Amino acid sequence: MTEVISLRDAIAADLKRNEYLKKLHQQLLRSYALYLFEKQPDLSIKEIQDLLIFSDHMSKTTDISLEQLSLEIVITLNKMYPDSHSIKFYKNRIFEELGNFSRPSNEEFKLEKSVNSLAESVRKKDEQTSRKLPTGKGYFIGEQKGLYDSLSYKLNSFSAPTSMGKSFLMKMFIEEKVKSFARLNFVYLVPTKALISEVTYDLCSRLGNYLKEKNYRVVNHFDSIGAEDISTNFIYVMTPERFEYLLLNNFSRKIDYLFIDEAQNISKKDSRSTIYYRIFDLLKRQNIDPHVTFASPLIDNPQIYKRLVDPRNRDSLKANISPVSQIYFLLNSQGRFEVYDQLTSTFLRIDNLDILSSEVALYNLPGKTLVYRNSINNAVNGAKNWYRLTEEMTETNLDLSEYISKHVHPDYYLSNLVKKKIAYHFGKVPDEVRNKIEQAFREGDLDTIFCTSTLMEGVNLPADNIIIDSSGIGKRKMDEVQFKNLTGRVGRLSNSMLGNVFIVSKTDSAYERFKKLIESKNMAVKLSVESLIKPKIAKKVSNDLKSGDLSLSSVKEEVKSPQNFDSIRKFSLIYLNSLQTENENLVTEQFNKKISVEDRELIKNKFKEQYGDYKEDDVNFSVDQSVRLVDRVKDTDINYPQVLSDTGELNVEGTYLFLRELGKIFNWQKYESEIASSEEISTVLKDYAELLLHWMNSEPISELCSLVIKRRNNDYDFLDRDQKIRKRQGINSGTPIIGSMDESNLSIQVLMSALSDIQFKFSNYFLKFSQTILKERQLTELDNDWYKYLEYGSIDENIIWLEKLGYSRNSAITLVKSRGEAIITDEFGSKFLLKNVVESIDDTDIIQETEQIIKNYPALFLNGD
């Protein structure tokens, strides 16, 4: 029987077999490579015209790969020949065919008047009207409208290319609801603290005076100013950890919509992924039933994340066509230069470019460039090496350089690098400096940024090129999803619609690895609980829990990766809690595949026997730690020490003794061996105690940098006792050169790493300690709450209040220490800001932050005399 196919499908099949199209496309790729390196493209007028006609045909096929190819061709041609009216004409036709009506007005074309053109104009107008954005100007692009409509679903999971604007759609959805007088509460989860500021800033900018008119507020923390106001509707922008603590903090407010951005993090094999599972467990237990959306980059099976809410729901949306194209170039160690042809799935050699030195050639790329490195050390050294190629460049960005020197240290490498339009970007760059770097790159003041995997965590920068010379993230191998998420960061809807990906392979094995990553079509992911809780592991967890061993000693012997073990232990704690509360969820489902009903009863009975009815809801703690803490709080007068001694000095000794006591209560010897209070490493705890106090005493990062540099001049292993960071960076591994720029930068890196450790390690313990004291001693508030002091980096209540409003720590310190009295307190103890005093302070950060905060808290700003 003859197979019947549609004309469209027949045309698509013919196009894929067309040898002339293959030849033309390869010629286009070769010409584009030459164009990038300032060589003359060798496309004839006929070849250009034929490529445009092929593109026009491909855009009408509804075949995803051909539609994407049609976009690639017209965008590439437009890049090479920006003044060609013929190319612009076809580009507009193809864009409209694929649902993109957003373009600069100078690229509009008016068809000649005729019956056909009139009909086409009506069709176009109808299509534009259906794609008009619900707020502001502009139109939905490609499959954006379907994704936007899906945000109203009760349970929704979608994936889309990095350039599709997933965050944009979710923020616009919130904007539309707020402006339409809807009385709703939203939760918007982001993977990092840095993105909290970015999303909050964007939402405040979008909503403006509507926040006041509609009685909404954007909050970032469970103790934000006004978070307890029952008449206000809230938009919670938080990390998963903060949202978990909001739920654990007697939260009872209705949540209407929960958006989880960068949902692929649920698949990561790290302890942070466990928080997502716990969040849905807590929502279920507290009868909070929001509309839920999981938003991921382009993966094959976004429906798996729905299983955290409903194991039976398997539907999902996948936007396959990216409005932005990426072209992959591969340079190997022998100087071979290739470009990947997606039509034939082959790598084409560009002979004319083989002789180029990759370093020199890539340095001269047109447009803005990101350079990915697999570690902080490699990113910093890469930026310094790049700087050496710019000796003859005139210095610029002097204001930015001065800002970095002032807010960090004059010796900080970045303060010099930015003068030649170069920077580096990773999590341990101070927040205010990292924000300035991103802003300068967006505004065109920086050309090149060296970055680490933080780029994959939702950071959007308008880059034309990305250079990648490692397929790793630290010591781990990058998988296909991570690789495509990384390369998808170049070419942005709001900027260049064509991204160039340059892969530099230093070895033959790296060359083969990169080729597989480029060619791979495997974009499926697994849930972390399924990746980590294998049958053998589940059985060992069962045996450990049956014996009451919460340290999971047999599991630890089996699992060599500390990161994987930490995740498995937290999943095990979720499992134990679920057994005790008779709660079924995705975690129990995975464990119960290999743990029998009899063994489950043995586990429950063991912990009933040891701890009675006590259950631990916080995944960061096991029941033995919590019981020991409750007993100590009940039986003694234990409390936080004073930050300052009677003489006004920092109470280092008292803090060290308190941390030692805390270590005994929480059994750090078993669970936090790196900071456990033992004779061998007591110096580590003393170092942390000293830095903790300086941080809580409101000292800015610049003062802390100077302090640590000075301390390490006399005690050069301060805060890095095992020299782990020194060895990793390869700086003066013997006797340090006191006062050198390298040594100063090492000290700054040691400081930022230690601060991160303190905030990560101690924050959970301090919060647990504070909550236990409040509960067991029936208090409503702590006068000396170190959790709050650590979280906000200050013991000054005015600084803390300003940070709760949304000011950065540095801006809050500046405001409080300024000559004018910016904060006043009324007779009822309520605080207000004097707008005229704030505006008189010559600080661009404060001015920019105030513009957004005043929209969120208008009633707290008063006009002074």
PDB file of C-alpha atoms in Angstrom, residues 135-298:
ATOM      1  CA  THR A 135       1.302  44.560  28.979  1.00  0.00           C
ATOM      2  CA  GLY A 136       3.324  47.251  27.249  1.00  0.00           C
ATOM      3  CA  LYS A 137       4.390  47.266  23.613  1.00  0.00           C
ATOM      4  CA  GLY A 138       5.629  44.379  21.531  1.00  0.00           C
ATOM      5  CA  TYR A 139       4.547  40.926  20.415  1.00  0.00           C
ATOM      6  CA  PHE A 140       4.934  37.322  21.451  1.00  0.00           C
ATOM      7  CA  ILE A 141       7.632  35.605  19.409  1.00  0.00           C
ATOM      8  CA  GLY A 142       7.324  32.109  17.970  1.00  0.00           C
ATOM      9  CA  GLU A 143       5.945  29.734  20.597  1.00  0.00           C
ATOM     10  CA  GLN A 144       5.971  32.292  23.432  1.00  0.00           C
ATOM     11  CA  LYS A 145       2.185  32.793  23.344  1.00  0.00           C
ATOM     12  CA  GLY A 146       1.534  29.113  24.066  1.00  0.00           C
ATOM     13  CA  LEU A 147       4.051  29.142  26.899  1.00  0.00           C
ATOM     14  CA  TYR A 148       2.485  32.302  28.354  1.00  0.00           C
ATOM     15  CA  ASP A 149      -1.025  30.823  28.255  1.00  0.00           C
ATOM     16  CA  SER A 150       0.260  27.694  30.022  1.00  0.00           C
ATOM     17  CA  LEU A 151       1.200  29.792  33.079  1.00  0.00           C
ATOM     18  CA  SER A 152      -2.492  29.774  34.011  1.00  0.00           C
ATOM     19  CA  TYR A 153      -2.586  25.959  34.203  1.00  0.00           C
ATOM     20  CA  LYS A 154      -2.997  24.347  37.601  1.00  0.00           C
ATOM     21  CA  LEU A 155       0.134  22.253  37.026  1.00  0.00           C
ATOM     22  CA  ASN A 156       2.530  23.208  34.279  1.00  0.00           C
ATOM     23  CA  SER A 157       6.045  22.270  33.183  1.00  0.00           C
ATOM     24  CA  PHE A 158       7.640  23.612  30.045  1.00  0.00           C
ATOM     25  CA  SER A 159      11.057  23.761  28.473  1.00  0.00           C
ATOM     26  CA  ALA A 160      12.306  26.278  25.949  1.00  0.00           C
ATOM     27  CA  PRO A 161      15.600  27.459  24.505  1.00  0.00           C
ATOM     28  CA  THR A 162      17.625  29.745  26.758  1.00  0.00           C
ATOM     29  CA  SER A 163      16.881  32.686  24.450  1.00  0.00           C
ATOM     30  CA  MET A 164      13.087  32.231  24.544  1.00  0.00           C
ATOM     31  CA  GLY A 165      12.603  34.593  27.480  1.00  0.00           C
ATOM     32  CA  LYS A 166      11.085  32.245  30.076  1.00  0.00           C
ATOM     33  CA  SER A 167      11.726  34.649  32.968  1.00  0.00           C
ATOM     34  CA  PHE A 168      10.322  37.508  30.908  1.00  0.00           C
ATOM     35  CA  LEU A 169       7.058  35.588  30.418  1.00  0.00           C
ATOM     36  CA  MET A 170       6.644  34.766  34.117  1.00  0.00           C
ATOM     37  CA  LYS A 171       7.332  38.346  35.197  1.00  0.00           C
ATOM     38  CA  MET A 172       4.896  39.653  32.576  1.00  0.00           C
ATOM     39  CA  PHE A 173       2.234  37.211  33.821  1.00  0.00           C
ATOM     40  CA  ILE A 174       2.596  38.615  37.342  1.00  0.00           C
ATOM     41  CA  GLU A 175       2.465  42.146  35.928  1.00  0.00           C
ATOM     42  CA  GLU A 176      -0.747  41.439  34.014  1.00  0.00           C
ATOM     43  CA  LYS A 177      -2.450  39.924  37.073  1.00  0.00           C
ATOM     44  CA  VAL A 178      -1.457  42.804  39.353  1.00  0.00           C
ATOM     45  CA  LYS A 179      -2.566  45.472  36.876  1.00  0.00           C
ATOM     46  CA  SER A 180      -5.912  43.723  36.343  1.00  0.00           C
ATOM     47  CA  PHE A 181      -6.857  44.170  40.023  1.00  0.00           C
ATOM     48  CA  ALA A 182      -6.414  40.471  40.833  1.00  0.00           C
ATOM     49  CA  ARG A 183      -5.922  39.841  44.563  1.00  0.00           C
ATOM     50  CA  LEU A 184      -3.277  37.124  44.460  1.00  0.00           C
ATOM     51  CA  ASN A 185      -0.047  35.985  46.104  1.00  0.00           C
ATOM     52  CA  PHE A 186       2.895  34.835  43.981  1.00  0.00           C
ATOM     53  CA  VAL A 187       6.103  32.960  44.730  1.00  0.00           C
ATOM     54  CA  TYR A 188       8.948  33.256  42.226  1.00  0.00           C
ATOM     55  CA  LEU A 189      11.867  30.915  43.009  1.00  0.00           C
ATOM     56  CA  VAL A 190      15.339  31.642  41.621  1.00  0.00           C
ATOM     57  CA  PRO A 191      18.511  29.557  42.118  1.00  0.00           C
ATOM     58  CA  THR A 192      20.804  32.276  43.533  1.00  0.00           C
ATOM     59  CA  LYS A 193      20.696  35.281  45.858  1.00  0.00           C
ATOM     60  CA  ALA A 194      22.085  37.463  43.060  1.00  0.00           C
ATOM     61  CA  LEU A 195      19.006  36.704  40.942  1.00  0.00           C
ATOM     62  CA  ILE A 196      16.734  37.750  43.809  1.00  0.00           C
ATOM     63  CA  SER A 197      17.952  41.329  43.377  1.00  0.00           C
ATOM     64  CA  GLU A 198      17.673  41.177  39.582  1.00  0.00           C
ATOM     65  CA  VAL A 199      14.107  39.809  39.525  1.00  0.00           C
ATOM     66  CA  THR A 200      12.966  42.146  42.329  1.00  0.00           C
ATOM     67  CA  TYR A 201      14.415  45.157  40.495  1.00  0.00           C
ATOM     68  CA  ASP A 202      12.675  44.141  37.269  1.00  0.00           C
ATOM     69  CA  LEU A 203       9.307  43.532  38.941  1.00  0.00           C
ATOM     70  CA  CYS A 204       9.434  46.876  40.774  1.00  0.00           C
ATOM     71  CA  SER A 205      10.327  48.615  37.484  1.00  0.00           C
ATOM     72  CA  ARG A 206       7.446  46.899  35.662  1.00  0.00           C
ATOM     73  CA  LEU A 207       4.829  47.478  38.342  1.00  0.00           C
ATOM     74  CA  GLY A 208       5.875  50.940  39.545  1.00  0.00           C
ATOM     75  CA  ASN A 209       2.985  52.791  41.150  1.00  0.00           C
ATOM     76  CA  TYR A 210       0.715  49.772  40.656  1.00  0.00           C
ATOM     77  CA  LEU A 211       2.349  48.221  43.715  1.00  0.00           C
ATOM     78  CA  LYS A 212       0.861  50.986  45.833  1.00  0.00           C
ATOM     79  CA  GLU A 213      -2.442  51.271  43.948  1.00  0.00           C
ATOM     80  CA  LYS A 214      -3.166  47.543  44.043  1.00  0.00           C
ATOM     81  CA  ASN A 215      -1.680  47.040  47.535  1.00  0.00           C
ATOM     82  CA  TYR A 216       1.121  44.668  46.503  1.00  0.00           C
ATOM     83  CA  ARG A 217       4.616  44.263  47.850  1.00  0.00           C
ATOM     84  CA  VAL A 218       7.697  42.383  46.621  1.00  0.00           C
ATOM     85  CA  VAL A 219       9.518  40.640  49.481  1.00  0.00           C
ATOM     86  CA  ASN A 220      12.698  38.558  49.600  1.00  0.00           C
ATOM     87  CA  HIS A 221      12.801  37.139  53.114  1.00  0.00           C
ATOM     88  CA  PHE A 222      10.406  35.717  55.669  1.00  0.00           C
ATOM     89  CA  ASP A 223      11.128  38.673  57.983  1.00  0.00           C
ATOM     90  CA  SER A 224      10.943  41.415  55.316  1.00  0.00           C
ATOM     91  CA  ILE A 225       9.300  44.675  56.370  1.00  0.00           C
ATOM     92  CA  GLY A 226       5.515  44.320  56.273  1.00  0.00           C
ATOM     93  CA  ALA A 227       5.603  40.586  55.454  1.00  0.00           C
ATOM     94  CA  GLU A 228       3.092  39.953  58.233  1.00  0.00           C
ATOM     95  CA  ASP A 229       0.492  42.444  56.914  1.00  0.00           C
ATOM     96  CA  ILE A 230      -2.634  40.376  56.209  1.00  0.00           C
ATOM     97  CA  SER A 231      -4.241  43.073  54.002  1.00  0.00           C
ATOM     98  CA  THR A 232      -1.324  43.168  51.556  1.00  0.00           C
ATOM     99  CA  ASN A 233      -0.774  40.846  48.616  1.00  0.00           C
ATOM    100  CA  PHE A 234       2.765  39.614  48.147  1.00  0.00           C
ATOM    101  CA  ILE A 235       5.181  38.642  45.426  1.00  0.00           C
ATOM    102  CA  TYR A 236       7.798  36.504  47.156  1.00  0.00           C
ATOM    103  CA  VAL A 237      11.070  36.406  45.218  1.00  0.00           C
ATOM    104  CA  MET A 238      13.259  33.879  46.980  1.00  0.00           C
ATOM    105  CA  THR A 239      15.762  31.076  46.722  1.00  0.00           C
ATOM    106  CA  PRO A 240      14.367  27.595  47.491  1.00  0.00           C
ATOM    107  CA  GLU A 241      16.091  27.693  50.901  1.00  0.00           C
ATOM    108  CA  ARG A 242      14.400  30.946  51.898  1.00  0.00           C
ATOM    109  CA  PHE A 243      11.028  29.682  50.734  1.00  0.00           C
ATOM    110  CA  GLU A 244      11.458  26.497  52.757  1.00  0.00           C
ATOM    111  CA  TYR A 245      12.112  28.565  55.873  1.00  0.00           C
ATOM    112  CA  LEU A 246       9.096  30.729  55.084  1.00  0.00           C
ATOM    113  CA  LEU A 247       6.967  27.569  55.072  1.00  0.00           C
ATOM    114  CA  LEU A 248       8.582  26.310  58.289  1.00  0.00           C
ATOM    115  CA  ASN A 249       7.998  29.686  59.996  1.00  0.00           C
ATOM    116  CA  ASN A 250       4.277  29.151  60.765  1.00  0.00           C
ATOM    117  CA  PHE A 251       3.317  30.342  57.286  1.00  0.00           C
ATOM    118  CA  SER A 252      -0.418  30.190  56.639  1.00  0.00           C
ATOM    119  CA  ARG A 253      -1.036  32.658  53.802  1.00  0.00           C
ATOM    120  CA  LYS A 254      -2.626  31.430  50.581  1.00  0.00           C
ATOM    121  CA  ILE A 255      -0.260  31.081  47.606  1.00  0.00           C
ATOM    122  CA  ASP A 256      -1.966  31.359  44.224  1.00  0.00           C
ATOM    123  CA  TYR A 257       0.978  30.903  41.848  1.00  0.00           C
ATOM    124  CA  LEU A 258       4.353  29.272  42.346  1.00  0.00           C
ATOM    125  CA  PHE A 259       6.924  29.768  39.559  1.00  0.00           C
ATOM    126  CA  ILE A 260      10.136  27.745  39.641  1.00  0.00           C
ATOM    127  CA  ASP A 261      12.705  29.268  37.306  1.00  0.00           C
ATOM    128  CA  GLU A 262      15.706  27.185  36.163  1.00  0.00           C
ATOM    129  CA  ALA A 263      13.831  24.051  37.247  1.00  0.00           C
ATOM    130  CA  GLN A 264      16.578  21.837  35.820  1.00  0.00           C
ATOM    131  CA  ASN A 265      18.315  22.366  39.181  1.00  0.00           C
ATOM    132  CA  ILE A 266      15.913  19.753  40.570  1.00  0.00           C
ATOM    133  CA  SER A 267      17.977  17.250  38.571  1.00  0.00           C
ATOM    134  CA  LYS A 268      21.336  18.316  40.045  1.00  0.00           C
ATOM    135  CA  LYS A 269      23.098  15.798  42.249  1.00  0.00           C
ATOM    136  CA  ASP A 270      23.671  18.287  45.054  1.00  0.00           C
ATOM    137  CA  SER A 271      22.054  18.880  48.415  1.00  0.00           C
ATOM    138  CA  ARG A 272      20.272  22.007  47.180  1.00  0.00           C
ATOM    139  CA  SER A 273      18.085  19.891  44.896  1.00  0.00           C
ATOM    140  CA  THR A 274      16.617  18.160  47.956  1.00  0.00           C
ATOM    141  CA  ILE A 275      15.043  21.452  49.063  1.00  0.00           C
ATOM    142  CA  TYR A 276      12.601  21.384  46.131  1.00  0.00           C
ATOM    143  CA  TYR A 277      11.237  17.988  47.221  1.00  0.00           C
ATOM    144  CA  ARG A 278      10.852  19.244  50.783  1.00  0.00           C
ATOM    145  CA  ILE A 279       9.034  22.373  49.620  1.00  0.00           C
ATOM    146  CA  PHE A 280       6.277  20.364  47.946  1.00  0.00           C
ATOM    147  CA  ASP A 281       6.079  18.088  50.955  1.00  0.00           C
ATOM    148  CA  LEU A 282       5.507  21.113  53.202  1.00  0.00           C
ATOM    149  CA  LEU A 283       2.982  22.689  50.817  1.00  0.00           C
ATOM    150  CA  LYS A 284       0.976  19.479  50.816  1.00  0.00           C
ATOM    151  CA  ARG A 285       1.151  19.131  54.589  1.00  0.00           C
ATOM    152  CA  GLN A 286       0.012  22.729  55.102  1.00  0.00           C
ATOM    153  CA  ASN A 287      -2.818  22.427  52.549  1.00  0.00           C
ATOM    154  CA  ILE A 288      -1.355  25.128  50.329  1.00  0.00           C
ATOM    155  CA  ASP A 289      -2.370  24.337  46.762  1.00  0.00           C
ATOM    156  CA  PRO A 290      -0.966  26.892  44.275  1.00  0.00           C
ATOM    157  CA  HIS A 291      -0.843  26.853  40.502  1.00  0.00           C
ATOM    158  CA  VAL A 292       2.659  25.517  39.831  1.00  0.00           C
ATOM    159  CA  THR A 293       4.935  26.176  36.847  1.00  0.00           C
ATOM    160  CA  PHE A 294       8.336  24.562  36.323  1.00  0.00           C
ATOM    161  CA  ALA A 295      10.390  26.442  33.705  1.00  0.00           C
ATOM    162  CA  SER A 296      13.505  24.773  32.275  1.00  0.00           C
ATOM    163  CA  PRO A 297      15.918  25.304  29.406  1.00  0.00           C
ATOM    164  CA  LEU A 298      15.442  23.059  26.387  1.00  0.00           C
TER     165      LEU A 298
END
